[in-house]
Coordinates of C-alpha atoms in Angstrom, one line a residue:
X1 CA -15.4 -46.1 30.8
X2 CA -11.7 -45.6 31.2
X3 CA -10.9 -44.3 34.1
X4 CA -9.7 -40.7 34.2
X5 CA -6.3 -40.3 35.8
X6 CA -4.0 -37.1 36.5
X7 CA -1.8 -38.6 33.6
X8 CA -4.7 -38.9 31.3
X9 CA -5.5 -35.3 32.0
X10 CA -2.2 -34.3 31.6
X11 CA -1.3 -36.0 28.6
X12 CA -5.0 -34.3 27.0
X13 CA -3.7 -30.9 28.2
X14 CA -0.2 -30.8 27.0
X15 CA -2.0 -32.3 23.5
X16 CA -4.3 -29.6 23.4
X17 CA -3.2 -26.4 24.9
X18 CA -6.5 -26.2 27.2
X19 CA -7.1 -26.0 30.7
X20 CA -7.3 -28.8 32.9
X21 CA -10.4 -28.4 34.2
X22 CA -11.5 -28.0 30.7
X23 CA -9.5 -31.3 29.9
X24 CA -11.1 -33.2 32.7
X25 CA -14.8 -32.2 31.3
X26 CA -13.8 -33.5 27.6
X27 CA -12.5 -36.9 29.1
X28 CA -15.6 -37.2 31.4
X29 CA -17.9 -36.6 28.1
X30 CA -15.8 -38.9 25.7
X31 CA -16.0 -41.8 28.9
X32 CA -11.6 -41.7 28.7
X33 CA -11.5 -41.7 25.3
X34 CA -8.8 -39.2 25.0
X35 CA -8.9 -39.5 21.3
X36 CA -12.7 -39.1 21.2
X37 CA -12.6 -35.9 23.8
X38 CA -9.7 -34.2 21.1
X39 CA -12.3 -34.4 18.3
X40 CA -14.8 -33.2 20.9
X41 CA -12.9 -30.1 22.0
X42 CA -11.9 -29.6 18.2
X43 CA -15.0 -29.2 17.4
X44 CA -16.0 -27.3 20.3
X45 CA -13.3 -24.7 19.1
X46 CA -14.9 -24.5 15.9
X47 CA -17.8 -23.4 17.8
X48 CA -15.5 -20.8 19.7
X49 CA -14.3 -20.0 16.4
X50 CA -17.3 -19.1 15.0
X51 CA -18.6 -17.0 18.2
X52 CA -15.2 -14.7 17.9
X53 CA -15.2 -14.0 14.6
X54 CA -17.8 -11.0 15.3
X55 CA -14.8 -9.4 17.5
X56 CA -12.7 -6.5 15.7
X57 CA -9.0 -8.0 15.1
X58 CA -6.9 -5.2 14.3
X59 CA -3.5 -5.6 16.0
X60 CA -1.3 -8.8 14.8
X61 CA 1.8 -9.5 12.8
X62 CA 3.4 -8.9 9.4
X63 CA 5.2 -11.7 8.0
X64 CA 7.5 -11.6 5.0
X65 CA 9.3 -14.4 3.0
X66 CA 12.0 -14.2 0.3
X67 CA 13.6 -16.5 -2.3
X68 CA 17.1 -17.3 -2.0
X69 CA 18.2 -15.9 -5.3
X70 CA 16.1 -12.8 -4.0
X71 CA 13.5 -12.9 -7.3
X72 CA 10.4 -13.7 -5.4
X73 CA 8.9 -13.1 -1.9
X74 CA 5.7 -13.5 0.2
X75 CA 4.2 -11.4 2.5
X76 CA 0.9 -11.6 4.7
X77 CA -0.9 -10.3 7.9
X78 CA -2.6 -12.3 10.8
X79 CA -4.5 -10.0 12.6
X80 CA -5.5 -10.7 16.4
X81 CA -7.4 -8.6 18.8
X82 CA -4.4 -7.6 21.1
X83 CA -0.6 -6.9 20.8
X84 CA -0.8 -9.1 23.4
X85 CA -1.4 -12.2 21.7
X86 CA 0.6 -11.1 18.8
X87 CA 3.7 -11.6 21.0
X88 CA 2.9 -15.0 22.2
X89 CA 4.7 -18.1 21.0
X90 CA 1.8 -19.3 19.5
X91 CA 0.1 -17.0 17.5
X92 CA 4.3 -16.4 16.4
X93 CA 4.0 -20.2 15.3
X94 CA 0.8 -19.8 13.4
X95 CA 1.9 -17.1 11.5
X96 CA 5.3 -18.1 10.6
X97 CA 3.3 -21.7 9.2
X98 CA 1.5 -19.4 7.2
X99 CA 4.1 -17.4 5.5
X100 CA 6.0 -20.5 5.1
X101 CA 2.9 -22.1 3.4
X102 CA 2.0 -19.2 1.1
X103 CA 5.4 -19.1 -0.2
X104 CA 5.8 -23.0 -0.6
X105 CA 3.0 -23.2 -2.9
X106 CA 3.8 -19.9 -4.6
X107 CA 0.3 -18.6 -3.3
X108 CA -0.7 -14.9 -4.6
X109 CA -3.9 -14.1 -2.7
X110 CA -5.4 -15.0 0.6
X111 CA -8.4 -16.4 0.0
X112 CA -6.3 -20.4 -0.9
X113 CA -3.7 -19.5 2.4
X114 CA -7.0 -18.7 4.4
X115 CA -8.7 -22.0 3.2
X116 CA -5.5 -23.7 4.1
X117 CA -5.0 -22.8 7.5
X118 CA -8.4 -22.7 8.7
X119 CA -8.3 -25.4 11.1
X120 CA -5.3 -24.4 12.5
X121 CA -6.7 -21.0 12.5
X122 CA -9.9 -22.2 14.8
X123 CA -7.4 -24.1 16.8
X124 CA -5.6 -21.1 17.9
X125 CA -8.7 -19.4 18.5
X126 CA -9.7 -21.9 20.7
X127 CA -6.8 -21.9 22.8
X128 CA -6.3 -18.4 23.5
X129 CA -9.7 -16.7 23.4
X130 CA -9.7 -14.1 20.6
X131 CA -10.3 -13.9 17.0
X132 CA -7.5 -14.1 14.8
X133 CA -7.6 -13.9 10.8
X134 CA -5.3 -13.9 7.8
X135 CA -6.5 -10.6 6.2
X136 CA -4.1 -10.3 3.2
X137 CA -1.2 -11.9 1.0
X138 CA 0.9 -9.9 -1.7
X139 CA 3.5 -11.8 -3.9
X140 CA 6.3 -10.0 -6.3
X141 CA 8.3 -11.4 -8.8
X142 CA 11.0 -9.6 -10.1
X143 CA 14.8 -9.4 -11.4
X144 CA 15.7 -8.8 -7.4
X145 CA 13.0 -8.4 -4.3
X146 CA 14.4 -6.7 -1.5
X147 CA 12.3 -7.0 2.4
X148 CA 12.4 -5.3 5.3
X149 CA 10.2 -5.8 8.7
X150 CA 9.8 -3.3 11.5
X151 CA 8.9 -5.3 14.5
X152 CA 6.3 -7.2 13.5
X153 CA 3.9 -4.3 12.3
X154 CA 5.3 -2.8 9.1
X155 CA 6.9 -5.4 6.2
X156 CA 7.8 -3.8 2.9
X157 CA 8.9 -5.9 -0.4
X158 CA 10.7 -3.9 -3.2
X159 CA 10.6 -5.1 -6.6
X160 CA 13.8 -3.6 -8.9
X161 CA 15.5 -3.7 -12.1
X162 CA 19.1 -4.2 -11.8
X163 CA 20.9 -2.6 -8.6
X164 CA 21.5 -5.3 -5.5
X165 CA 20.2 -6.4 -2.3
X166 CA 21.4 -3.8 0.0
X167 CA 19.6 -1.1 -2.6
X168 CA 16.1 -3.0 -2.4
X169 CA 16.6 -3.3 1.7
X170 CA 17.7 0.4 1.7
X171 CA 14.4 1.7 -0.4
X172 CA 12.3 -0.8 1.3
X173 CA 13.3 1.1 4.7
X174 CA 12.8 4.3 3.5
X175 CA 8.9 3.1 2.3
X176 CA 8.5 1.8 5.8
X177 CA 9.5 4.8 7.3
X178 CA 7.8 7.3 4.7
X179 CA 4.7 5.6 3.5
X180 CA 4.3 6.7 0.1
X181 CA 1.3 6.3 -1.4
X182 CA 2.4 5.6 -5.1
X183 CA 5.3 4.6 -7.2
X184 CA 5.3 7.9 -9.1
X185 CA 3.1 10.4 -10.5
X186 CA 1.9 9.2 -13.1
X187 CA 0.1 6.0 -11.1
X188 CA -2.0 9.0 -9.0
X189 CA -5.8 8.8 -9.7
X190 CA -7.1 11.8 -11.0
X191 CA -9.7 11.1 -8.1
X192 CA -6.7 11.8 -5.5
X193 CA -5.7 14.6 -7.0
X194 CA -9.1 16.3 -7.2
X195 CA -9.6 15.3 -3.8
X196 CA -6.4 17.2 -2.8
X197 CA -7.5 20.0 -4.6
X198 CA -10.8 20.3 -2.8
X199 CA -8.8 20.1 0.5
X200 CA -6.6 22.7 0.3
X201 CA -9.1 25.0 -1.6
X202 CA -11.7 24.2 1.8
X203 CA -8.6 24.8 4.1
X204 CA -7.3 28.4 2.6
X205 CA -10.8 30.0 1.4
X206 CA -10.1 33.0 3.3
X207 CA -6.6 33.2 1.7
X208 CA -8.2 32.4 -1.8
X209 CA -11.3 35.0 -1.4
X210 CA -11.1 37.7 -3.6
X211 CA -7.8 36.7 -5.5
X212 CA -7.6 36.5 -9.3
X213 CA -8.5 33.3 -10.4
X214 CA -5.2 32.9 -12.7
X215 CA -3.1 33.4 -8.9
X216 CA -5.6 30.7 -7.1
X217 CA -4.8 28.2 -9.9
X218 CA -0.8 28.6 -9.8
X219 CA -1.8 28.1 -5.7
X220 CA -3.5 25.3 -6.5
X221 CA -0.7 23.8 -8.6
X222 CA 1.9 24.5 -5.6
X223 CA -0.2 22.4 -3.6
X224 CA -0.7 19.4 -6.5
X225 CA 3.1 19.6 -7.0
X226 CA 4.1 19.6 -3.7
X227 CA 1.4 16.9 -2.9
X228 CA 2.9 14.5 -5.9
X229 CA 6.1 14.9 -4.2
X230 CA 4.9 13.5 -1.1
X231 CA 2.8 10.7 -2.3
X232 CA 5.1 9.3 -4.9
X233 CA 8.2 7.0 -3.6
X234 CA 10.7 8.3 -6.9
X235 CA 10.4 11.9 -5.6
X236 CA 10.4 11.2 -2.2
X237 CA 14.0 13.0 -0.1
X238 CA 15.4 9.5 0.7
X239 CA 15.1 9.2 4.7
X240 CA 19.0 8.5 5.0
X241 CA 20.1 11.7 2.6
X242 CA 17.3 14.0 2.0
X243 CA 19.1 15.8 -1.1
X244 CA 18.7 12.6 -2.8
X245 CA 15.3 11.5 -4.4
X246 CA 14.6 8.0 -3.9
X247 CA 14.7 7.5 -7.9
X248 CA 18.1 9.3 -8.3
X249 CA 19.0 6.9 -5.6
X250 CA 18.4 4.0 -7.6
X251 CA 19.5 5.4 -11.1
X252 CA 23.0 6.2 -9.8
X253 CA 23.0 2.3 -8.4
X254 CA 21.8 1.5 -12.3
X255 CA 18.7 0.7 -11.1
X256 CA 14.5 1.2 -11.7
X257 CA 12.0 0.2 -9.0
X258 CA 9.5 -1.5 -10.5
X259 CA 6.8 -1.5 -7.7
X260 CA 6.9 -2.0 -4.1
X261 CA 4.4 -3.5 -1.1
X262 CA 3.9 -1.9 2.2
X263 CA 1.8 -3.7 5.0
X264 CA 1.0 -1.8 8.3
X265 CA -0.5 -4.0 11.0
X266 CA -4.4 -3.0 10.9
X267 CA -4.2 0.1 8.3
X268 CA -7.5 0.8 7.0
X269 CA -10.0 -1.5 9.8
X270 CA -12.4 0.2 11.6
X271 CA -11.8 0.1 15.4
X272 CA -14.2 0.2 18.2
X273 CA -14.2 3.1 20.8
X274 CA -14.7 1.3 23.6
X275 CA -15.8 3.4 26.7
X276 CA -14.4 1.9 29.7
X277 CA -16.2 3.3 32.7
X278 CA -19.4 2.7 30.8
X279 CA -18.5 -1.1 30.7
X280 CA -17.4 -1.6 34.2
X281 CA -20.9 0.0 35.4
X282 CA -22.7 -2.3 33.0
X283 CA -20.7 -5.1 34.6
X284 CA -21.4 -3.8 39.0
X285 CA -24.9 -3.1 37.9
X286 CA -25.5 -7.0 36.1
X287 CA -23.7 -8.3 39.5
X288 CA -26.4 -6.3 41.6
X289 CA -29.2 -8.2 39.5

């Protein structure tokens, strides 16, 4: 058995990221065999892995990457369960191996980047104690992309026809900061529009009670129009010059948006209420035990 000196430990930690009492325990196991006690505490994190991937990750990163002839770009989001995290070096370098990976090998989903990155993935989550994932990967081609991140929790791509790059980045603001829903009205589901309809007919019933049926229905179209207006990115006021709409916008530049991505750091995933006081009580009563 080797023996197991300060520079052994150090060496281990500095190699791995882990604690040193943690490193001394994986040296002691693997009898010095700092090789042996890396696959050890690899495998350990696996383990660790495994055991966080019940926790709900919903904060994280959004990560975009374009082509230098701006006609293809990548973008992705790493969730992790704190903001925290998300601002540490490490989860920073994880995510920006991933981007740089999805976009080397022209990836289009997650599923192959998520395969890819796995044991890096487990790695991380070793090291710093919460669950992190790769949720989601879009990928556009087109004549000229256009990108822009907000922090690191809204990325936008902008696929157009003709115009330039200062266009795509302008629009691609304006989605960040306006959120449409849809490219224009046709691409609304007859399924959103119904359930708008049923919305505003529940919210003004006592308006709508007892009015002709031909005045409720020209109510109702208000509402649709208006709601079109809102949800679709071509009649959207452009954020910058509201008597604009974002398609005249484009037109005058001699140019059509084709389609456009927006990622928002943990849209759509349930998160836990947590109830605070109830946990610290749980926690005083389990100490009294």
């Amino acid at each position: 058995m080797a023996e197991i000196t300060a520079a052994l430990v150090k060496e281990l930690r500095e190699r791995t990221g882990q604690g040193m009492m943690d490193c001394k325990k994986a040296l002691t196991a693997a009898g010095g065999d700092i090789e042996k006690a890396i696959d050890d505490m690899r495998a350990a994190g696996a383990i660790k892995a495994a055991k966080k991937a019940g926790n709900i990750a919903a904060e994280g990163s959004i990560a975009v990457k374009v082509s230098d002839d701006n006609k293809r770009a990548v973008i992705i989001e790493v969730n992790s369960q704190t903001d925290f995290l998300a601002l540490q070096d490490d989860f920073k370098a994880f995510v920006n191996a991933s981007i740089e990976k999805a976009f080397a090998e022209n990836m289009t989903e997650a599923a192959p980047l998520i395969a890819a990155q796995e044991a890096d993935r487990e790695a991380l989550v070793a090291k710093c104690g919460e669950n992190v994932n790769i949720r989601r990967l879009s990928s556009v081609q087109a004549d000229l992309v256009g990108s822009y991140l907000h922090g690191h929790r809204i990325g936008v791509l902008v696929a157009l026809k003709g115009g330039n790059v200062d266009l795509a980045r302008e629009i691609a603001m304006h989605v960040a900061a306006s959120n449409p829903q849809f490219l224009d009205p046709s691409q609304v589901s007859e399924e959103a529009v119904a359930k708008e309809k049923e919305i505003f007919m529940a919210l003004n019933e006592d308006k709508i009670k007892g009015k002709p049926a031909e005045i409720v229905e020209k109510m109702v179209a208000g509402r649709i129009s208006k709601f079109l207006a809102e949800a679709s990115l071509v009649e959207q006021p452009f954020v910058k010059d509201p008597d604009v709409k974002v398609g005249d916008l484009a037109k005058k530049a001699g140019a059509e948006i084709i389609s456009f991505v927006r990622f928002e750091v943990g849209e759509g995933i349930e998160r836990a209420e947590v109830d605070f006081a109830a946990e610290v009580a749980a926690q005083v009563a389990a100490t009294k035990q």
